[in-house]
Tab-separated table of C-alpha atoms in Angstrom:
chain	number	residue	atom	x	y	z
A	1	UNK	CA	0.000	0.000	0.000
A	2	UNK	CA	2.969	2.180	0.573
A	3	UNK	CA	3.829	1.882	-2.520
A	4	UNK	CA	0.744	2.737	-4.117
A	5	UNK	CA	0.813	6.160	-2.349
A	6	UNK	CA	4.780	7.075	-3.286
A	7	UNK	CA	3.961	6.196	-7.010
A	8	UNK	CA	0.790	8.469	-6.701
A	9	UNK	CA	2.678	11.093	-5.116
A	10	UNK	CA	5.501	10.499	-7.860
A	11	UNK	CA	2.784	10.086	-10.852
A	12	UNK	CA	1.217	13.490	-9.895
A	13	UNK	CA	4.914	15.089	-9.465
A	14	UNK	CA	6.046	14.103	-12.814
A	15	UNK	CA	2.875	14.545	-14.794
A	16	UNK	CA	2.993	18.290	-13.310
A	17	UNK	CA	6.664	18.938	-14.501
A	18	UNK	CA	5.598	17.690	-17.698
A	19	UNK	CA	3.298	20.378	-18.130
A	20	UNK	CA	4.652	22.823	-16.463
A	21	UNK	CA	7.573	22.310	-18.720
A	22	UNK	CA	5.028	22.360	-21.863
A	23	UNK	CA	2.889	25.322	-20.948
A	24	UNK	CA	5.497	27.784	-19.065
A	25	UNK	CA	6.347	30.832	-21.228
A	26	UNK	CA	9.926	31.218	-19.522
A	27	UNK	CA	12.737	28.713	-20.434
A	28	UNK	CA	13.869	28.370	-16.943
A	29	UNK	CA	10.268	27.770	-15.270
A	30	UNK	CA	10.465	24.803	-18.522
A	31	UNK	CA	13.506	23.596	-17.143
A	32	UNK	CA	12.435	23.123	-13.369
A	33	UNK	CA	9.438	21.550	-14.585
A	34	UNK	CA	12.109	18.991	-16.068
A	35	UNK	CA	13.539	18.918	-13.255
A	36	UNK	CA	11.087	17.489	-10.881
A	37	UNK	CA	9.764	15.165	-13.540
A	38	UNK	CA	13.476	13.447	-13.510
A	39	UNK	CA	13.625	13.821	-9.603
A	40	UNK	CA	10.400	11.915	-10.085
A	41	UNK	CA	11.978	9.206	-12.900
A	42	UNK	CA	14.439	8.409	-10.554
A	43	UNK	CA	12.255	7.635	-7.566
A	44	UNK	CA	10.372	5.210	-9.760
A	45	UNK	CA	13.478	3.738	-10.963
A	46	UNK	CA	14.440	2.952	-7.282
A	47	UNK	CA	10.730	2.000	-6.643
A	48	UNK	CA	11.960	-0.997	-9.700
A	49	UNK	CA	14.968	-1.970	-8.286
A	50	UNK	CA	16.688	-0.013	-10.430
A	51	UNK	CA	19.245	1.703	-8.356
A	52	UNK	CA	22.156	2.261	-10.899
A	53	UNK	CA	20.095	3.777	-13.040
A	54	UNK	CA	18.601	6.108	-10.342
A	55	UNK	CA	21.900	7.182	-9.384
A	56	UNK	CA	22.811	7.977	-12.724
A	57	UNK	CA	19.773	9.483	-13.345
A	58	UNK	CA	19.926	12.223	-10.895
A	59	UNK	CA	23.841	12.636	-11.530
A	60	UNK	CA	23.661	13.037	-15.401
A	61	UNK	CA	20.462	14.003	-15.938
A	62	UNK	CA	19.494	16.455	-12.999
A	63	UNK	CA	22.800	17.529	-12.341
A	64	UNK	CA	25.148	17.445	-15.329
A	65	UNK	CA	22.151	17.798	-18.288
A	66	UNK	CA	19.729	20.360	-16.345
A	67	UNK	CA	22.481	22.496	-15.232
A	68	UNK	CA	24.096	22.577	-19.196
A	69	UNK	CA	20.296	23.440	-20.220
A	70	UNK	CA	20.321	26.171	-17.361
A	71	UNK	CA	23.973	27.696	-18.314
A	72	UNK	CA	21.978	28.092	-21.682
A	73	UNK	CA	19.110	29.031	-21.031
A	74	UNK	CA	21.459	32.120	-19.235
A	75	UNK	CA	23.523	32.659	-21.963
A	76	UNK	CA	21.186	33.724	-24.536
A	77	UNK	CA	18.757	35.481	-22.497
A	78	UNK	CA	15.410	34.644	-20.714
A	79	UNK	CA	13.787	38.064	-20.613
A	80	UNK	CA	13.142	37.880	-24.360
A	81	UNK	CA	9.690	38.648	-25.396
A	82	UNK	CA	7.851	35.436	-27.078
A	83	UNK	CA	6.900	35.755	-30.241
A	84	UNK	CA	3.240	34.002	-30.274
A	85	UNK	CA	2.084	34.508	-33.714
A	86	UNK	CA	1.493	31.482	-35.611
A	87	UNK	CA	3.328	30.622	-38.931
A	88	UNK	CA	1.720	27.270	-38.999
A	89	UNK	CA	-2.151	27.572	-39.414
A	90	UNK	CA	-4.501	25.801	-36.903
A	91	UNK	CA	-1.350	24.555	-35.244
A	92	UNK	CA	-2.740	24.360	-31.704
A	93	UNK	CA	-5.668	22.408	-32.663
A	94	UNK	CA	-3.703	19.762	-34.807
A	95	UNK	CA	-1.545	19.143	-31.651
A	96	UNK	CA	-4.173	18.883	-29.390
A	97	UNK	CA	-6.080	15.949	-31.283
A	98	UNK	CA	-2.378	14.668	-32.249
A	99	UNK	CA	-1.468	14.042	-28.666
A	100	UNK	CA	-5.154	12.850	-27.690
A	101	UNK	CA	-4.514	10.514	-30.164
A	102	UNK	CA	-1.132	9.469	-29.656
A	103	UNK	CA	-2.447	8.895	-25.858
A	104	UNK	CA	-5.398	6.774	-26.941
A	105	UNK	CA	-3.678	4.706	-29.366
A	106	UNK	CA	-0.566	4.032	-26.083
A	107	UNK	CA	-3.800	3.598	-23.984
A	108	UNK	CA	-5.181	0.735	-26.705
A	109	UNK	CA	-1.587	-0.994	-26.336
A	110	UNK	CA	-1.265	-1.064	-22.953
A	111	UNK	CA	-4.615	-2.136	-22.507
A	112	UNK	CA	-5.106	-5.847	-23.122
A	113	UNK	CA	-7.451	-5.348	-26.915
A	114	UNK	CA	-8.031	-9.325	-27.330
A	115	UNK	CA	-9.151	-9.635	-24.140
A	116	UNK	CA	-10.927	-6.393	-24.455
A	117	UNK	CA	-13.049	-8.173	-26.951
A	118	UNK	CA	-13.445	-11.185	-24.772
A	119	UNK	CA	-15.547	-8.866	-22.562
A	120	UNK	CA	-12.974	-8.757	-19.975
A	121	UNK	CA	-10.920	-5.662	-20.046
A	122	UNK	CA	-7.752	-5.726	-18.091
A	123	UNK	CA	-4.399	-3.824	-18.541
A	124	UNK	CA	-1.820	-5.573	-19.735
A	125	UNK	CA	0.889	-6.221	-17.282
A	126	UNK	CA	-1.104	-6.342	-14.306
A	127	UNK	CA	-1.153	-10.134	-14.236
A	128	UNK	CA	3.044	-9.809	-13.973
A	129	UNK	CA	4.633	-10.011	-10.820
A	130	UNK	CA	4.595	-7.082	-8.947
A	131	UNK	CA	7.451	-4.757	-9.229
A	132	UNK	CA	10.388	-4.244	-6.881
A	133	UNK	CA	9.888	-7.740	-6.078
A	134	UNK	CA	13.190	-9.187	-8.048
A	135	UNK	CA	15.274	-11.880	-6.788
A	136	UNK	CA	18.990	-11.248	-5.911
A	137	UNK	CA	20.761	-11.129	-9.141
A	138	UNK	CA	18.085	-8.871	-11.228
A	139	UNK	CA	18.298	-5.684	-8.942
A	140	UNK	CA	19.850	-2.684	-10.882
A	141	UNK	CA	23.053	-2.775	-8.615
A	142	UNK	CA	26.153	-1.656	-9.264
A	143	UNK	CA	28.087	-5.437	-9.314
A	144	UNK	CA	24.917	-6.937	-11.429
A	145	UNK	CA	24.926	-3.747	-13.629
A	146	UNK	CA	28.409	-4.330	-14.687
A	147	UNK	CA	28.980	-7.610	-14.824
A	148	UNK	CA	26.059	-7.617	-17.537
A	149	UNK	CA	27.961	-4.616	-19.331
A	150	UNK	CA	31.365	-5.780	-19.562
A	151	UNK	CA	30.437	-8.774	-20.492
A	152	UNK	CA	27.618	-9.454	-22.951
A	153	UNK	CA	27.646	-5.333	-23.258
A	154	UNK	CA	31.391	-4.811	-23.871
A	155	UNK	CA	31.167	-3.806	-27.972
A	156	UNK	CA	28.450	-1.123	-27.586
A	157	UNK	CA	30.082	0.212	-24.314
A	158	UNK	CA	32.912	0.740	-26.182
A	159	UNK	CA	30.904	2.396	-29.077
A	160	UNK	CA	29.442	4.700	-26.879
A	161	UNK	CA	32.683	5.876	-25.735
A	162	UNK	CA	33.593	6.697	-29.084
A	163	UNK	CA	30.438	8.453	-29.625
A	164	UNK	CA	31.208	10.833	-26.661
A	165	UNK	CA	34.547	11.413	-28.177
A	166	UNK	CA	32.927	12.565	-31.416
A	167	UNK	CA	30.393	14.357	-29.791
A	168	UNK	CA	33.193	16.341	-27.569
A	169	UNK	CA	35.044	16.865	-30.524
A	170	UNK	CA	31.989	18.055	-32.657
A	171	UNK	CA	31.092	20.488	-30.025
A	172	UNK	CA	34.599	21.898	-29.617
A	173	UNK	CA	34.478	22.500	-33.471
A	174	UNK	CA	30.973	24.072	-32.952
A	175	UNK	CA	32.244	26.701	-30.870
A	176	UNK	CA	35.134	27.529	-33.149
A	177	UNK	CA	33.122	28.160	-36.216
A	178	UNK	CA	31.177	30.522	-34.215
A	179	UNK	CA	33.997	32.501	-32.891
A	180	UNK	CA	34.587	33.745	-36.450
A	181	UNK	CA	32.908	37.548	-36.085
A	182	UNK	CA	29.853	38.419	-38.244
A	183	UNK	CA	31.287	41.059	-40.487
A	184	UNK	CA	34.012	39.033	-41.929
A	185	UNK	CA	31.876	37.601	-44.378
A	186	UNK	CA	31.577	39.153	-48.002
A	187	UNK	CA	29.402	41.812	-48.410
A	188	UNK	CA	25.761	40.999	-49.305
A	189	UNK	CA	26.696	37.111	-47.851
A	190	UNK	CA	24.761	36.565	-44.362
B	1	UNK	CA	-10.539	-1.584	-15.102
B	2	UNK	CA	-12.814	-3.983	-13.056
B	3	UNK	CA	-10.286	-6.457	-12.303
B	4	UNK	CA	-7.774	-4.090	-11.042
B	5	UNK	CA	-11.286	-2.646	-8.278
B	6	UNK	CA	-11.920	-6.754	-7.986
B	7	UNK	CA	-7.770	-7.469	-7.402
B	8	UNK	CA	-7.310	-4.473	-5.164
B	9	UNK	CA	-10.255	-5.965	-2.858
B	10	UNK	CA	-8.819	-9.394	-2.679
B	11	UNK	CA	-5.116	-9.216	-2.520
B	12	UNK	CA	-4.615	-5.612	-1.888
B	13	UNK	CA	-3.744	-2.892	-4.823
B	14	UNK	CA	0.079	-3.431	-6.254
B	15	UNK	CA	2.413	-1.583	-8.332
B	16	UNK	CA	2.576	-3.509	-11.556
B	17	UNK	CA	4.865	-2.895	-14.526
B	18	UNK	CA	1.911	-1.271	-16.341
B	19	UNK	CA	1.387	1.302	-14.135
B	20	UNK	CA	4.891	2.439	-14.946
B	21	UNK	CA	4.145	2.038	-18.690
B	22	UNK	CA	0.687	4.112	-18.446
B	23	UNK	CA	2.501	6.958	-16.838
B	24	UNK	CA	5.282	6.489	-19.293
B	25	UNK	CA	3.122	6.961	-22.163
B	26	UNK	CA	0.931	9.940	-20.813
B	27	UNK	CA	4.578	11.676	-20.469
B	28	UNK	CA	5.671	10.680	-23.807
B	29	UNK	CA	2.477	12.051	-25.283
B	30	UNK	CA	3.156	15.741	-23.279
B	31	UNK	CA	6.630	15.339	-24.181
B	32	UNK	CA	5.636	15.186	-28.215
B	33	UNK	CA	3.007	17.830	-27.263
B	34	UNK	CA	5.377	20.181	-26.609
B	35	UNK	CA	7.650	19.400	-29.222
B	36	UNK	CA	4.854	20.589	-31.457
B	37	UNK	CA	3.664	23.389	-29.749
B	38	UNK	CA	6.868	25.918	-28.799
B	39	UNK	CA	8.553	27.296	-30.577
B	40	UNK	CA	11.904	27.658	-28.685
B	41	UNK	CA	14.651	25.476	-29.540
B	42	UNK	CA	15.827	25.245	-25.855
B	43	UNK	CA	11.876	24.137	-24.673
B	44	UNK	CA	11.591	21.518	-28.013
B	45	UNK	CA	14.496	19.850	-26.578
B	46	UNK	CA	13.535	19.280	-23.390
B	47	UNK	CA	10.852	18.130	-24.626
B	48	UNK	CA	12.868	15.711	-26.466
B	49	UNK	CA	14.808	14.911	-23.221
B	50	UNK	CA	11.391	14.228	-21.308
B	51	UNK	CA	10.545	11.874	-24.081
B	52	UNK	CA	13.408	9.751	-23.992
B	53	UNK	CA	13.507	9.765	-19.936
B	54	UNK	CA	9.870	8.338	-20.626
B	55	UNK	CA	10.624	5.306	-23.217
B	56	UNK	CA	14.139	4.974	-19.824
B	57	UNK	CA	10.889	4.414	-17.207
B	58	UNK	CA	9.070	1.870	-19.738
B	59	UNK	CA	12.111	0.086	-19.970
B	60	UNK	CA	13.472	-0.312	-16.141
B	61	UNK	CA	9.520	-1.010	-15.610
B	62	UNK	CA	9.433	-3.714	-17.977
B	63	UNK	CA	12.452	-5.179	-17.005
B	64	UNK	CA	11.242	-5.403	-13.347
B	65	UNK	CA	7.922	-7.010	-14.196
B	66	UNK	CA	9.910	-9.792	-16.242
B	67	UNK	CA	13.060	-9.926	-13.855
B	68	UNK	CA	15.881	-9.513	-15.768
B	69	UNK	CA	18.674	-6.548	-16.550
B	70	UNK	CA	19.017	-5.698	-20.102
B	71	UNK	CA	16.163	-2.931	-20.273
B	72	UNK	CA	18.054	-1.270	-17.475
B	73	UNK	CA	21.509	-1.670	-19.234
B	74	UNK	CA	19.607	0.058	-22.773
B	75	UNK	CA	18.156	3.060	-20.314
B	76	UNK	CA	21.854	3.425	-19.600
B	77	UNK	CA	22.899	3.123	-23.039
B	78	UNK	CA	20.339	5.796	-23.847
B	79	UNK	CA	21.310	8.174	-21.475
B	80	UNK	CA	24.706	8.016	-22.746
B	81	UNK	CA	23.684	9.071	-26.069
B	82	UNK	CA	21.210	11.462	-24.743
B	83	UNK	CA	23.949	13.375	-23.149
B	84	UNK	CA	26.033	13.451	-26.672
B	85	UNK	CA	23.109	14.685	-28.180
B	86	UNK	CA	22.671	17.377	-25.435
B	87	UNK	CA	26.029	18.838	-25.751
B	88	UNK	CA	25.706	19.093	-29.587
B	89	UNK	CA	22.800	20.316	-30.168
B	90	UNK	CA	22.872	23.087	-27.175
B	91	UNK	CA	26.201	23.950	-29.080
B	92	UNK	CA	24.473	24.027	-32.519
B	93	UNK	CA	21.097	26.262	-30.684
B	94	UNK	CA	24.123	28.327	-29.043
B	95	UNK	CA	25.786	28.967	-32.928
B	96	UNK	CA	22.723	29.920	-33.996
B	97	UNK	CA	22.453	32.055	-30.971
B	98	UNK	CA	25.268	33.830	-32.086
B	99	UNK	CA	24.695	34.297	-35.452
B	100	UNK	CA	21.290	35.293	-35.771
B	101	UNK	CA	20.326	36.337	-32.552
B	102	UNK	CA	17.250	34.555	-32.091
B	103	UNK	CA	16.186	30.913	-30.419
B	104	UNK	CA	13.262	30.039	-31.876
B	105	UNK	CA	12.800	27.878	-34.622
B	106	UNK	CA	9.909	29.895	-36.728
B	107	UNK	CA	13.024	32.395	-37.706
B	108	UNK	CA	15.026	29.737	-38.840
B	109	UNK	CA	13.169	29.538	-42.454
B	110	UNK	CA	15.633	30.010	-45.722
B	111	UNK	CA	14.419	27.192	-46.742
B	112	UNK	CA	10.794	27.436	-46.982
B	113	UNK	CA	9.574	28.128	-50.339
């Protein structure tokens, strides 16, 4: 029962950064929403065992991730007036019945259809064991974690590091190209 | 929804793997919401990054309700490459930044006919 009430809790928490993150008109007030709805990922990773990944989760993502967004957000200004006029016509409305749809068509999946049609609707998963409830060697620890990814994991570890190289690399390059001033380009070339 | 009123007075009301994926998917839905609705490049991609934190949940979820590790080793493997992606593309929004002096995306539009 416990449970029940800290995934509530959680649910409601994360639900609310999502929209605050959707709806706010400042950046930063976007990026606190964020904020609490990773604070929120993480508890329900713990909440699955998942402790690795919660620690990670709060030290990459809330820390290292958030804080990048943040240093951004600062650097090119938050008191900018939002342009609201829309290029796109009846672009509100089209996302609107998008997402409702998008939400009823997840809703159809997780719900169990065949059974549905059976005349006995249940959601899918709910038969599975409950969560948390793993045996020793599938909690998210840090021994399981890497003896899975050193092992059976080793080749796409190692491709991720070189994808972090690349991306360093790519970003360092980034920042040179726009070093270069405005005004040395050729006249009539933006 | 009956059986879950009809298992919660029997047994008591659990935490199942599908309450994880519901919530997952109402985030991923507000998450591609917003992507199409602002207009600043710094907002779509956290909207991105919510997104992909959501698919992270379905997986450690799913791999709890079947008891095993590789869903949690792919949420790490996707918040690896969501942090590359972070880093370039806030350095490509921050170039743009720079150049024309603007963050949203509806000024960004040589290309339309």
């Amino acid at each position: 029962m416990v449970e029940v009430i800290v995934f509530a809790i959680f649910a409601l928490a994360a639900l609310a950064g999502g929209l605050v993150m959707v709806s706010a008109r400042s950046p930063v007030y976007s990026a606190m929403g964020l904020l609490l709805a990773m604070f929120s990922m993480a508890v329900f990773y713990v909440m699955n065992g998942a402790h690795f990944v919660a620690a990670v989760q709060v030290l990459i993502y809330a820390g290292a991730v958030m804080t990048l967004f943040l240093f951004v957000i600062m650097l090119i200004g938050v008191d900018r007036a939002v342009d609201r006029t829309e290029t796109i016509p009846y672009q509100r409305p089209i996302v609107y019945v998008l997402g409702a749809g998008l939400v009823a068509l997840i809703g159809i999946a997780v719900l169990d259809v065949a059974a549905a049609f059976d005349g006995s609707l249940q959601v899918a998963w709910t038969t599975g064991r409950p969560s948390g409830n793993c045996t020793l060697d599938c909690v998210g620890t840090i021994e399981n974690i890497s003896g899975e990814l050193f092992t059976g994991w080793l080749l796409p570890f190692e491709a991720t590091v070189l994808l972090l190289t690349i991306a360093a690399v790519g970003t360092v390059a980034l920042g040179q190209f726009a070093l270069k001033p405005r005004d040395e380009a050729p006249e009539g070339v933006e | 929804m009956i059986p879950i009123l009809a298992q919660a007075a029997t047994e008591g009301l659990q935490v199942t793997a599908g309450w994880y994926m519901g919530l997952a998917a109402v985030l991923f839905a507000i998450g591609s919401a917003g992507l199409l609705l602002r207009r600043n490049a710094l907002v779509m991609f956290m909207s991105i990054e919510l997104m992909l934190n959501s698919v992270n949940l379905t997986f450690v979820a799913a791999d709890s309700g079947i008891g095993s590790l590789e869903g949690q080793i792919s949420a790490l493997f996707i918040m690896v490459v969501a942090a590359a992606e972070v880093t370039v593309g806030l350095a490509i929004i921050v170039a743009v930044f720079r150049k024309r002096a603007t963050a949203s995306v509806d000024d960004l539009a040589e290309l339309s006919g």
